[in-house]
CSV table of N, CA and C in Angstrom, one decimal:
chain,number,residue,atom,x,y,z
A,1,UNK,N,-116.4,-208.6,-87.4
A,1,UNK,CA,-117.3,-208.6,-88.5
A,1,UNK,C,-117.8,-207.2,-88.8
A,2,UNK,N,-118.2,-207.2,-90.3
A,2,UNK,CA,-118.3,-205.8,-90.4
A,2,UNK,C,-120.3,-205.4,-90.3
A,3,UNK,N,-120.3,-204.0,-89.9
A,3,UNK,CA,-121.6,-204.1,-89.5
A,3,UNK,C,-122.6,-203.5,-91.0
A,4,UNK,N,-123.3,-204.3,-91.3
A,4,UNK,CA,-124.0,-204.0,-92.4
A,4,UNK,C,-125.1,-203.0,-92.1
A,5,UNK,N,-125.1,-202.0,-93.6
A,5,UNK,CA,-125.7,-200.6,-93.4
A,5,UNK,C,-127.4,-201.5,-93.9
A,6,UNK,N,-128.5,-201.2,-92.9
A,6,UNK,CA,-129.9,-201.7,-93.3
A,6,UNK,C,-130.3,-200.6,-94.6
A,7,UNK,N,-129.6,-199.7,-95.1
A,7,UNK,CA,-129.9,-198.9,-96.1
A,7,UNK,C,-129.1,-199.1,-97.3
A,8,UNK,N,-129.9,-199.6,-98.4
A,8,UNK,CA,-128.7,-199.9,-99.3
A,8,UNK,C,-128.6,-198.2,-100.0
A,9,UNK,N,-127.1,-198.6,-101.0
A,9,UNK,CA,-127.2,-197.0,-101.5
A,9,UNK,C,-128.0,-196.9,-102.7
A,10,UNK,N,-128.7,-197.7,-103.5
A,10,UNK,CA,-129.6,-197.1,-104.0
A,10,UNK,C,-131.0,-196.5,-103.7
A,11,UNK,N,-131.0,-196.7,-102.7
A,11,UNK,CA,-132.2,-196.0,-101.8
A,11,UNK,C,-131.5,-194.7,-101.4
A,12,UNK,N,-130.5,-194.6,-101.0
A,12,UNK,CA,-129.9,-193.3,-100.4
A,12,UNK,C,-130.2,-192.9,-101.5
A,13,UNK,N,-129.7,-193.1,-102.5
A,13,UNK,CA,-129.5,-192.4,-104.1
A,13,UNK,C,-131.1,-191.5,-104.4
A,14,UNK,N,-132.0,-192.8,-104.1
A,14,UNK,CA,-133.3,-192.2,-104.7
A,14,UNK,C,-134.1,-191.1,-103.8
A,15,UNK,N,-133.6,-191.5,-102.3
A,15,UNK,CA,-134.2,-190.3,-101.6
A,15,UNK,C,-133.3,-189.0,-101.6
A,16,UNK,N,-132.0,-189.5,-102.1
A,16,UNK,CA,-131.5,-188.0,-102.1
A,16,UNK,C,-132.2,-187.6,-103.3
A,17,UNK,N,-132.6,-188.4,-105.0
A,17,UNK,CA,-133.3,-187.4,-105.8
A,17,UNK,C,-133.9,-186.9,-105.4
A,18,UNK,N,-135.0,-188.0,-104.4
A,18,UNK,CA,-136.5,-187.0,-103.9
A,18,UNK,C,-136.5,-185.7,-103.4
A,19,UNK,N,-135.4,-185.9,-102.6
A,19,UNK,CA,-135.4,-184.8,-101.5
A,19,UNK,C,-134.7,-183.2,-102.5
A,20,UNK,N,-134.3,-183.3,-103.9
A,20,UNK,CA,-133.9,-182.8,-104.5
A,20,UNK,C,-134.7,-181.8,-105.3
A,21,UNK,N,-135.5,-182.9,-105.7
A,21,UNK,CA,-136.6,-183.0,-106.7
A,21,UNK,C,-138.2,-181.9,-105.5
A,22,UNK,N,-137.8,-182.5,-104.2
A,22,UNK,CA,-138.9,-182.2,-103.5
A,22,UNK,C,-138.5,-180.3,-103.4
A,23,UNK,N,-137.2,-180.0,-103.0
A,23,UNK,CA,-136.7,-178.8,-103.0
A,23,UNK,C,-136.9,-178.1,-104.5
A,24,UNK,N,-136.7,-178.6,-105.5
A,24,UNK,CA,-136.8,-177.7,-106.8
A,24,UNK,C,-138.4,-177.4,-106.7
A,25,UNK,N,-139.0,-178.1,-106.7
A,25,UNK,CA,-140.6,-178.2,-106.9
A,25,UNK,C,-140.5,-176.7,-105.7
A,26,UNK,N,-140.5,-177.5,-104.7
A,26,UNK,CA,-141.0,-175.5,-103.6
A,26,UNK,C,-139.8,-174.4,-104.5
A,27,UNK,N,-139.2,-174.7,-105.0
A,27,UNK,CA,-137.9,-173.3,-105.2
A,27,UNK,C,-138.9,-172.9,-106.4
A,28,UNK,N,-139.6,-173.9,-107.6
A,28,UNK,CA,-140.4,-173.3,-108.5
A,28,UNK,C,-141.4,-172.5,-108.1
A,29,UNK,N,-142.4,-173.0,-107.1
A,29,UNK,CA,-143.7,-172.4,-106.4
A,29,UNK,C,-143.5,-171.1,-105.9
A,30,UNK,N,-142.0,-171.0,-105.1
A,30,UNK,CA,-141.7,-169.7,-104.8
A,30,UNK,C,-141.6,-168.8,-105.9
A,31,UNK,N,-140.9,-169.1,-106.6
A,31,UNK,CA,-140.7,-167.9,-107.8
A,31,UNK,C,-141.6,-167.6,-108.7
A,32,UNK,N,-142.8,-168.3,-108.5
A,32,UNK,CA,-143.6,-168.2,-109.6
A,32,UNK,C,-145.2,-167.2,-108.5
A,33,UNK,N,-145.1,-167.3,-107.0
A,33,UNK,CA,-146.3,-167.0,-106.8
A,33,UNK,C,-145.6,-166.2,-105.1
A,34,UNK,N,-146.5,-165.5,-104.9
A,34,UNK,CA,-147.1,-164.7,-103.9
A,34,UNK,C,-147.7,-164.4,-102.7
A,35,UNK,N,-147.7,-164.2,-101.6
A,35,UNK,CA,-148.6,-164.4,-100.8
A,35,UNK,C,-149.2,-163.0,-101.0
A,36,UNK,N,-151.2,-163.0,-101.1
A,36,UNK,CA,-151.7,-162.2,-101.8
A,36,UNK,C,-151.9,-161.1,-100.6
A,37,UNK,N,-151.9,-161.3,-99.4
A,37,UNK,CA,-151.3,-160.3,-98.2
A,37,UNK,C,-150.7,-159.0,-98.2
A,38,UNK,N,-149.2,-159.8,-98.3
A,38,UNK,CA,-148.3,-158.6,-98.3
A,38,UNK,C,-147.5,-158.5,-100.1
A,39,UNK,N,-148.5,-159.3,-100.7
A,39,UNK,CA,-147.9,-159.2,-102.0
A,39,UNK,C,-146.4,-159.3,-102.2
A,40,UNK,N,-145.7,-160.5,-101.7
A,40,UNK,CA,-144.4,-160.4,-101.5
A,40,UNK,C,-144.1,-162.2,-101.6
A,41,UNK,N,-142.8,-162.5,-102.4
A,41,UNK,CA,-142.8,-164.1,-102.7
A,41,UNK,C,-142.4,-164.6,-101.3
A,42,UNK,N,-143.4,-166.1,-101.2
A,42,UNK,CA,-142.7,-166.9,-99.8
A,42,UNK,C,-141.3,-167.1,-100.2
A,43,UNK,N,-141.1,-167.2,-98.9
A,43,UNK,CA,-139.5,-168.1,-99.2
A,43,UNK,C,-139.5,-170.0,-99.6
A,44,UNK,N,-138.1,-169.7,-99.6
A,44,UNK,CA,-138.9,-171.5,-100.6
A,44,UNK,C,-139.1,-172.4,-99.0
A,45,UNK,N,-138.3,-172.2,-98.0
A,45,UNK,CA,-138.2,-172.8,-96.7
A,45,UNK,C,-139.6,-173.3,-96.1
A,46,UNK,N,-140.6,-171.9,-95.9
A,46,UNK,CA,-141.9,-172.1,-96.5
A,46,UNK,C,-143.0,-172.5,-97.1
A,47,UNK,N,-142.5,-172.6,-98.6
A,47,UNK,CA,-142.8,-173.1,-99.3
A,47,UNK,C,-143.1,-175.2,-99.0
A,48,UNK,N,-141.7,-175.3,-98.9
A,48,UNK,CA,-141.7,-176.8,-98.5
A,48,UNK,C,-142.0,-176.5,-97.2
A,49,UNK,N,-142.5,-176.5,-96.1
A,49,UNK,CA,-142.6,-176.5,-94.9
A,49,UNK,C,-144.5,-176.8,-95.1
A,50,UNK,N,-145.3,-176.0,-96.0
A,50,UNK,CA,-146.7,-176.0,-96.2
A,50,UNK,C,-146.7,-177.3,-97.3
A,51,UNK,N,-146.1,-177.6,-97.5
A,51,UNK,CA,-145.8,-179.0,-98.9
A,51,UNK,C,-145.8,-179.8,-97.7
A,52,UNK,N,-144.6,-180.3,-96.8
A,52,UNK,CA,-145.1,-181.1,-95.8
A,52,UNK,C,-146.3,-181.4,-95.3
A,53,UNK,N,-147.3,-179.7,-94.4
A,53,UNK,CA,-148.3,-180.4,-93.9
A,53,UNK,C,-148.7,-180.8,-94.1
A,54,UNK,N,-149.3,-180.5,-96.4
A,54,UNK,CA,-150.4,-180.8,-96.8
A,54,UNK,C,-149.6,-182.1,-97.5
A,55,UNK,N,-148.6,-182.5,-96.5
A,55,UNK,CA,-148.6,-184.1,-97.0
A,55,UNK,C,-148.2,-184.6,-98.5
A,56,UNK,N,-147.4,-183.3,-98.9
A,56,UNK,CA,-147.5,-183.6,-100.8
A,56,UNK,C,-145.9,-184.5,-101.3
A,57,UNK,N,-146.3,-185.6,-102.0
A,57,UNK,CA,-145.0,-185.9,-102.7
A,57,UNK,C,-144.5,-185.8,-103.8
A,58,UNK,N,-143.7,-185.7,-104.4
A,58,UNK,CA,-143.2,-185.9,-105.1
A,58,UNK,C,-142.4,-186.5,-106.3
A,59,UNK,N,-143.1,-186.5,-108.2
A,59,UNK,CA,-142.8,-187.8,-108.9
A,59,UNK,C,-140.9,-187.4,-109.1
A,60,UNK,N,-140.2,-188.2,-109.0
A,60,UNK,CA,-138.7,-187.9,-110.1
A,60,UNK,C,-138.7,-188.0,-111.8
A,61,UNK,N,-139.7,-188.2,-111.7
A,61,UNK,CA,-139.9,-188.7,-113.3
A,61,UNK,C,-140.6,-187.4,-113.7
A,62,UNK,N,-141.1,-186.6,-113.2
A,62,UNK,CA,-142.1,-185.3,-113.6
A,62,UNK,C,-141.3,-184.1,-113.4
A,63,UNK,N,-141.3,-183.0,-114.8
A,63,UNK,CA,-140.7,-182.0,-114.3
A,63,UNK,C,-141.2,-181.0,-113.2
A,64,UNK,N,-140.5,-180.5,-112.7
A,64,UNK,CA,-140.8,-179.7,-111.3
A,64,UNK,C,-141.9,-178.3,-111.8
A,65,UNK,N,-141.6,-178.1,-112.7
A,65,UNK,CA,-142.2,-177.1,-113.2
A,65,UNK,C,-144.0,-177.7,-112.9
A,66,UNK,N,-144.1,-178.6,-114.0
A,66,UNK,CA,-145.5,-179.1,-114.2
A,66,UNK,C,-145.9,-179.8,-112.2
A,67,UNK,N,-144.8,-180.4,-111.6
A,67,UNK,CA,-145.5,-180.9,-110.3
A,67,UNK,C,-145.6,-179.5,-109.5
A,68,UNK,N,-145.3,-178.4,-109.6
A,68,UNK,CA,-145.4,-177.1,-109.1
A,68,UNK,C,-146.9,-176.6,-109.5
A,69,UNK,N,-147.1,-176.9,-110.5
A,69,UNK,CA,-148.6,-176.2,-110.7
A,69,UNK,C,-149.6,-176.9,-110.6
A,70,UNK,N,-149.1,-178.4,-110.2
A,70,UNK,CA,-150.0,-179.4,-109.7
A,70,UNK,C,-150.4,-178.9,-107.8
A,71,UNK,N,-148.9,-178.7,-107.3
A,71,UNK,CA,-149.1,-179.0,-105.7
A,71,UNK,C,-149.8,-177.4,-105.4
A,72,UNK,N,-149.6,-176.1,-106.1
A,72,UNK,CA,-150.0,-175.0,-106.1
A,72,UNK,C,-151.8,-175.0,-105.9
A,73,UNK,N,-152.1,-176.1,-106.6
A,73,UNK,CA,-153.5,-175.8,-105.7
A,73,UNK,C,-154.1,-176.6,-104.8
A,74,UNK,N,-152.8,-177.7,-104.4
A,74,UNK,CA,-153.0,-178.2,-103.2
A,74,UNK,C,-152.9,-177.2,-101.7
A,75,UNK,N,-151.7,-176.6,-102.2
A,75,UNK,CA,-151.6,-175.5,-101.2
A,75,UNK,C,-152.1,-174.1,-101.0
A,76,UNK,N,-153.1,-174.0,-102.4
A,76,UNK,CA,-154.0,-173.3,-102.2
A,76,UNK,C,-154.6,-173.4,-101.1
A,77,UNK,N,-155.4,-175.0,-100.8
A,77,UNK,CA,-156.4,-174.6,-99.8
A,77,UNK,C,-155.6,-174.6,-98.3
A,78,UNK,N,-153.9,-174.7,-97.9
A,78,UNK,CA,-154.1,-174.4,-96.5
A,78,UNK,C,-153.1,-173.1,-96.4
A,79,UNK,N,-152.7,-172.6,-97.3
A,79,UNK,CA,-151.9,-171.0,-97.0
A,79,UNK,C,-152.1,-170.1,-98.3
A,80,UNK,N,-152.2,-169.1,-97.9
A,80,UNK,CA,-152.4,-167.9,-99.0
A,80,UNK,C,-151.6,-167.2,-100.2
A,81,UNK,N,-152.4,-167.9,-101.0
A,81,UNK,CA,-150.8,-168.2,-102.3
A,81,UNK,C,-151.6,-167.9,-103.8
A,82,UNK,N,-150.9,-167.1,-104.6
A,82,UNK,CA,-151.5,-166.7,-105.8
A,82,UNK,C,-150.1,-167.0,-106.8
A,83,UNK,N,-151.0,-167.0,-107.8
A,83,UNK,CA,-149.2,-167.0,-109.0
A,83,UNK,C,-149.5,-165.4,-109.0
A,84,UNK,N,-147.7,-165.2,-109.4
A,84,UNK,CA,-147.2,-163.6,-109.6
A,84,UNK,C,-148.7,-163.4,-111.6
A,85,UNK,N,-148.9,-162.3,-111.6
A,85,UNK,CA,-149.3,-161.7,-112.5
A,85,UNK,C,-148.5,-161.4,-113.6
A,86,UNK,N,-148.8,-161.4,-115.0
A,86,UNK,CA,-148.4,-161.3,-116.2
A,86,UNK,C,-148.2,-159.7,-116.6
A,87,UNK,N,-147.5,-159.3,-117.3
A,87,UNK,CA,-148.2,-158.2,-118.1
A,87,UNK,C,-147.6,-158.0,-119.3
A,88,UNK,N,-149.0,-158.1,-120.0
A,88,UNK,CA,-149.0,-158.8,-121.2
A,88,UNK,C,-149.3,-157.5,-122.5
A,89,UNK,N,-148.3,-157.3,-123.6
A,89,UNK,CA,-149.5,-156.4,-124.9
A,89,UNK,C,-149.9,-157.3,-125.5
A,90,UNK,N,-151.0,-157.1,-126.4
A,90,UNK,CA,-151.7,-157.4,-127.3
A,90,UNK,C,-151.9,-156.0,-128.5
A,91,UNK,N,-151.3,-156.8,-129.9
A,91,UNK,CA,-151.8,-155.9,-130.9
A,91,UNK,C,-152.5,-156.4,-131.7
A,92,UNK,N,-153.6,-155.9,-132.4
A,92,UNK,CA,-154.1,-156.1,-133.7
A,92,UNK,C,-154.9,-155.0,-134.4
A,93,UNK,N,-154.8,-155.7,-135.7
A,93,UNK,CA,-155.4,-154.7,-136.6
A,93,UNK,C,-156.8,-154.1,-136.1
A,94,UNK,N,-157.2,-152.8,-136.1
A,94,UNK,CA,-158.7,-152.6,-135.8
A,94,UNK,C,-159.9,-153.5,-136.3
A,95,UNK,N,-159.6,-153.9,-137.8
A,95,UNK,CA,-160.6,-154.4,-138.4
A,95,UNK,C,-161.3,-155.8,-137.3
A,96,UNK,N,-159.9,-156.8,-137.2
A,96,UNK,CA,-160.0,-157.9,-136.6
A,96,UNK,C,-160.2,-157.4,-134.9
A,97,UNK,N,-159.8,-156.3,-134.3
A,97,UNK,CA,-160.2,-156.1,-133.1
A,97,UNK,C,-161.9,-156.1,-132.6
A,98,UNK,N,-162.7,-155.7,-133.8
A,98,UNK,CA,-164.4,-155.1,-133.6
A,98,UNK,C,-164.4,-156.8,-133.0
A,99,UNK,N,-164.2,-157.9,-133.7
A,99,UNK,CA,-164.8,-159.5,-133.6
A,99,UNK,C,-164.4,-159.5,-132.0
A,100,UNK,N,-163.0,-159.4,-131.4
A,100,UNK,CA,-163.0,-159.9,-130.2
A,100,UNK,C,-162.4,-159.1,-129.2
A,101,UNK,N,-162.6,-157.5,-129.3
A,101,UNK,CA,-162.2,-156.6,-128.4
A,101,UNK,C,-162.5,-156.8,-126.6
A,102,UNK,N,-163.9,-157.3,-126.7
A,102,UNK,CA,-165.0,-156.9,-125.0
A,102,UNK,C,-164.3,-158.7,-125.0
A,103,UNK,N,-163.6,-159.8,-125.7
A,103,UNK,CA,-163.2,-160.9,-125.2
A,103,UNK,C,-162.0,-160.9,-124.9
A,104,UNK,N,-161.1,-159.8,-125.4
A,104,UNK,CA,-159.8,-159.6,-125.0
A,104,UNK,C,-159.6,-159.0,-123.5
A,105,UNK,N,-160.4,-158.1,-123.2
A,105,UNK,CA,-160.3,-156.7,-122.2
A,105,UNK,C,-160.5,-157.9,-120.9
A,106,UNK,N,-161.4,-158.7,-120.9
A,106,UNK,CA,-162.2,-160.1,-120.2
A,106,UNK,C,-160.9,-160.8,-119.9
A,107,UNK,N,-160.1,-161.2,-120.6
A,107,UNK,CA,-159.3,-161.7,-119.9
A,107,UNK,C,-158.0,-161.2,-118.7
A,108,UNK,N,-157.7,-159.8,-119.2
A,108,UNK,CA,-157.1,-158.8,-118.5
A,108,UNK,C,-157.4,-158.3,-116.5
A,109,UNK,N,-156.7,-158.5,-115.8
A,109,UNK,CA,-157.4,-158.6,-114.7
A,109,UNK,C,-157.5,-156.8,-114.5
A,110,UNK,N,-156.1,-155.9,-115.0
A,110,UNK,CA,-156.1,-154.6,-115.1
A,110,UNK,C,-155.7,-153.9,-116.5
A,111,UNK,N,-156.2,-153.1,-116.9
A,111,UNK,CA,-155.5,-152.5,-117.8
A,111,UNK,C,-154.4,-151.2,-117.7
A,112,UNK,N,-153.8,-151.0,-118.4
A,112,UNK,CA,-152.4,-150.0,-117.7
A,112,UNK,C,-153.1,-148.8,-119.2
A,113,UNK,N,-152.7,-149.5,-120.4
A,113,UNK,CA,-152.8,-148.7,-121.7
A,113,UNK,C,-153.8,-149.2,-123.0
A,114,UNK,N,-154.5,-148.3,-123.3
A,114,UNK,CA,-155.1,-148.4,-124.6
A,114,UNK,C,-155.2,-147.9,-125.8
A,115,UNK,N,-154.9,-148.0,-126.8
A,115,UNK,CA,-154.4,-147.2,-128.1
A,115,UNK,C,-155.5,-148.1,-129.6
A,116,UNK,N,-156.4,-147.1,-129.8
A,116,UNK,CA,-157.2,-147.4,-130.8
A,116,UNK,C,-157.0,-146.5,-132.1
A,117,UNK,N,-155.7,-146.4,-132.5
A,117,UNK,CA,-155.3,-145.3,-133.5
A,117,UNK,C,-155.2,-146.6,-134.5
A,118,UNK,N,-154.1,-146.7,-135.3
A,118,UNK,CA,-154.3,-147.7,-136.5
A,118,UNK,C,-154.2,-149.1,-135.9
A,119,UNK,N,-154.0,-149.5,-134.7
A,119,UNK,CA,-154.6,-150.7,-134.5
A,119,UNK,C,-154.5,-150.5,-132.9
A,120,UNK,N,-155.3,-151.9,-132.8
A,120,UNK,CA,-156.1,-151.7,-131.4
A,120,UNK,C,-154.8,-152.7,-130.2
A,121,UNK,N,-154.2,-151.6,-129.4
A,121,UNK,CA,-153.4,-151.5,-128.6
A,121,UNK,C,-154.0,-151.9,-127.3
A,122,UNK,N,-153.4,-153.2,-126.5
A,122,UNK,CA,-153.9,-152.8,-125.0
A,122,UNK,C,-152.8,-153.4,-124.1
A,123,UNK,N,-152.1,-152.9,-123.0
A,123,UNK,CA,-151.2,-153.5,-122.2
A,123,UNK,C,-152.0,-153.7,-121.2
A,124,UNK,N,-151.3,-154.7,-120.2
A,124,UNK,CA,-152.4,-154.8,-118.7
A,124,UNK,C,-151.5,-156.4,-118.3
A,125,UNK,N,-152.2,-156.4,-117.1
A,125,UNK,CA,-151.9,-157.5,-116.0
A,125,UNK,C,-152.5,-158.6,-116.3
A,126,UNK,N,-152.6,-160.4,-116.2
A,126,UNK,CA,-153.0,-160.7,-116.7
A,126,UNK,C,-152.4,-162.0,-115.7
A,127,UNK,N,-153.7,-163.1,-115.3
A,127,UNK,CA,-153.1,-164.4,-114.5
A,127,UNK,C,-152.6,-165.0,-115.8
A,128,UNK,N,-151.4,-165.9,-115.2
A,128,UNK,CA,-150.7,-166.3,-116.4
A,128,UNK,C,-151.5,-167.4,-116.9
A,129,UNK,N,-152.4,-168.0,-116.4
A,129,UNK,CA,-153.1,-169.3,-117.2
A,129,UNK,C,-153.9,-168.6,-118.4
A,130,UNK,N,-154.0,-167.1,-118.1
A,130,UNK,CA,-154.7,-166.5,-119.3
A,130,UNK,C,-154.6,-166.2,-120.7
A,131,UNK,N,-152.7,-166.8,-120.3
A,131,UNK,CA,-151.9,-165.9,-122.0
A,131,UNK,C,-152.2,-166.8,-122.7
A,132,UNK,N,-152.2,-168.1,-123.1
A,132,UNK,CA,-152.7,-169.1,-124.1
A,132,UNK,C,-153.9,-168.7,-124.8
A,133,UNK,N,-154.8,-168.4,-123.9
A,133,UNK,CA,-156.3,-168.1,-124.5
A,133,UNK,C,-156.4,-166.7,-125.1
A,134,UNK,N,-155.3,-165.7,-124.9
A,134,UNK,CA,-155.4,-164.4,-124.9
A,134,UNK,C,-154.8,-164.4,-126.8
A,135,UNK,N,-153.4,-165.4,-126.2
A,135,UNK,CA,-152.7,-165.7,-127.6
A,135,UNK,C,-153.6,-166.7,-128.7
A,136,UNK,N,-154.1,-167.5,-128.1
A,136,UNK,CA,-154.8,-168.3,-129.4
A,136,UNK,C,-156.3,-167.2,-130.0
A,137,UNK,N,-156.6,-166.5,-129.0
A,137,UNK,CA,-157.8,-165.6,-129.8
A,137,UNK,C,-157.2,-164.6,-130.7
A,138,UNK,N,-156.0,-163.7,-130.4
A,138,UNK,CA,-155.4,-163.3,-131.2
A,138,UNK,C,-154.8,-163.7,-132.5
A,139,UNK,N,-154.1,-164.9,-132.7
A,139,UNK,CA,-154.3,-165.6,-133.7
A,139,UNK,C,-155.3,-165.8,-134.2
A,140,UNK,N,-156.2,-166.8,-133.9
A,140,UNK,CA,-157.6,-166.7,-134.8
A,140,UNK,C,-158.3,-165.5,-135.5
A,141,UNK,N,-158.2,-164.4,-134.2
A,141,UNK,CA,-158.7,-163.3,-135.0
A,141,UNK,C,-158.2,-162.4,-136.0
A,142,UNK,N,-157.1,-162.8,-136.0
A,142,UNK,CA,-155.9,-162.1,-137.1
A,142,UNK,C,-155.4,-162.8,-138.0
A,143,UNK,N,-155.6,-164.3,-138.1
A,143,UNK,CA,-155.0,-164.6,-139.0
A,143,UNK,C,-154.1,-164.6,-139.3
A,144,UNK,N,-153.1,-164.5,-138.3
A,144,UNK,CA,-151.4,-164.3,-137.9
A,144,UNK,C,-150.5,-163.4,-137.6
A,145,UNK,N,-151.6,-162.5,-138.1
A,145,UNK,CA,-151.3,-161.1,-138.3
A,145,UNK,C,-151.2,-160.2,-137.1
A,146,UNK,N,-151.7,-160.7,-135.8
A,146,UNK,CA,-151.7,-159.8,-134.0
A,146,UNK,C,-150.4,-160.7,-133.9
A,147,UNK,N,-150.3,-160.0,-132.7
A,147,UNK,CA,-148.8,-160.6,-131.2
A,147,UNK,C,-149.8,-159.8,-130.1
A,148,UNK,N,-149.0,-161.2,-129.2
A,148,UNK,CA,-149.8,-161.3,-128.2
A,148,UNK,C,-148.2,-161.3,-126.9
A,149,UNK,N,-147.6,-160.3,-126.5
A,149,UNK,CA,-146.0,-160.8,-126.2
A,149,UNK,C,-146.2,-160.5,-124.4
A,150,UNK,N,-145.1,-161.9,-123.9
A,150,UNK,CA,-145.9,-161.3,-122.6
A,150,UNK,C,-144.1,-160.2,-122.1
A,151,UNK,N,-144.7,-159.1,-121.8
A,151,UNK,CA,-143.5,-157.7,-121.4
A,151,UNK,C,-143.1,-157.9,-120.0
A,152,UNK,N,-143.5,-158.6,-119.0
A,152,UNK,CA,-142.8,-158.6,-118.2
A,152,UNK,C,-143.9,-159.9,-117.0
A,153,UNK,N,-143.4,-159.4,-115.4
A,153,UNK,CA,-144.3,-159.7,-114.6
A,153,UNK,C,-144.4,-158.7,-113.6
A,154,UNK,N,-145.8,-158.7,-112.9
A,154,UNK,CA,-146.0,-157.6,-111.8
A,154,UNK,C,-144.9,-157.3,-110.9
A,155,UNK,N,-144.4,-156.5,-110.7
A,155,UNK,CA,-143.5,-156.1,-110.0
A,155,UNK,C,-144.2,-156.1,-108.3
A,156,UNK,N,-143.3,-156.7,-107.6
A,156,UNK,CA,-143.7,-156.4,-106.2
A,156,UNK,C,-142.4,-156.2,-105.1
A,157,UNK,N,-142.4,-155.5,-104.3
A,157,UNK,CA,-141.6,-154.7,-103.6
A,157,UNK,C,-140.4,-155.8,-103.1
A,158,UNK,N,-140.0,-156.8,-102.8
A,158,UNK,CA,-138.6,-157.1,-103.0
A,158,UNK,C,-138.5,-158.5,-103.6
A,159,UNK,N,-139.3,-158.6,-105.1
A,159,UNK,CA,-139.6,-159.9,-105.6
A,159,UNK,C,-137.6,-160.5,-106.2
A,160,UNK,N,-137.3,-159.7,-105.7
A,160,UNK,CA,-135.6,-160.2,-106.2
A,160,UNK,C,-135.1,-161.0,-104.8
A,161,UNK,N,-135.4,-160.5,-103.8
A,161,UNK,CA,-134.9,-161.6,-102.6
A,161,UNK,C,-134.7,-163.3,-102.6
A,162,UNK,N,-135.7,-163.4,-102.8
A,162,UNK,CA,-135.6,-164.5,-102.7
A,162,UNK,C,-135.9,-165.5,-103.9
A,163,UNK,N,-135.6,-165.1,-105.3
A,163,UNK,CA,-135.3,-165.9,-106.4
A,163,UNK,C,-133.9,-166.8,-106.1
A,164,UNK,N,-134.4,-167.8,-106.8
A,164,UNK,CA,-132.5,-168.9,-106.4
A,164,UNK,C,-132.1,-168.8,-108.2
C-alpha cells in the first residue's frame, strides 16, 4: 500500500508562498532601514529572525512593501531600527517661499544647502514619511510651479552589502 503524505500539496504550495512572501517582507525592511547604532543596514537573516520573535505574519495577498512598513513598527519596539533618510531638494519661487519657508525647513531633519537668490533653494535629509507633506506644501504653495525631487538617500558606510 502506498503511504499517504498527511500534507496535501496545496498547503505545501501556500506555505511555500508564505515563507516567500515572509522572506521578501524582511529583504524590504532591510533595504529600506538601519540600525541607528552603527548606522549600517541589518541583514535580512536578522531581519526575519526579530520578525519571528515579535511573532509577526504575514498576508500573501498584501504587497510586501506596504506589510514592511506595517511590521517596521512592530519591530520597532524590540530591536533598533530606523528607515534610511531621504535627501531631498525643494525649489520655489521666493514670492511663494515667504508663505511656507519656517514649514518647509520643519520638516527637514538636516539641512546641507540653502540658496535665496531668484528662488528659494534648500537640499537636506529628510524621514521619508516626510516627502508627501514636503511635496503637497510645495504644490499648494506654488501652484505647480515648485519641485519637490527626492536626489538620493543618506549614504552610510557599506549600505551596498547587503541589498538583494
Amino acid at each position: 500500500k502506498a503511504v499517504v503524505s498527511t500534507q496535501s500539496t496545496g498547503e505545501k504550495e501556500r506555505q511555500s508562498a508564505l515563507n516567500s512572501k515572509f522572506t521578501e517582507v524582511a529583504a524590504s525592511i532591510s533595504g529600506m532601514c538601519i540600525n541607528p547604532a552603527t548606522q549600517r543596514p541589518y541583514p535580512v537573516s536578522m531581519v526575519e529572525t526579530a520578525m519571528k520573535d515579535a511573532h509577526v505574519s504575514v498576508n500573501p495577498n498584501k504587497s510586501a512593501k506596504q506589510q514592511a512598513l506595517e511590521v517596521l513598527k512592530t519591530l520597532k519596539e524590540s530591536i533598533p531600527i530606523e528607515r534610511v533618510k531621504m535627501t531631498i531638494r525643494v525649489s520655489i519661487g521666493q514670492g511663494d517661499a515667504k508663505k511656507c519657508r519656517d514649514q518647509i525647513k520643519a520638516l527637514f531633519s538636516s539641512i546641507s544647502s540653502e540658496d535665496n537668490d531668484s528662488q528659494f533653494e534648500i537640499v537636506g535629509t529628510a524621514e521619508p514619511g516626510n516627502y508627501k507633506p514636503l511635496a503637497e506644501m510645495v504644490g499648494k504653495h506654488s501652484r505647480g510651479k515648485g519641485m519637490c525631487e527626492v536626489i538620493g538617500v543618506e549614504k552610510s558606510s557599506d549600505m551596498d552589502v547587503f541589498k538583494s
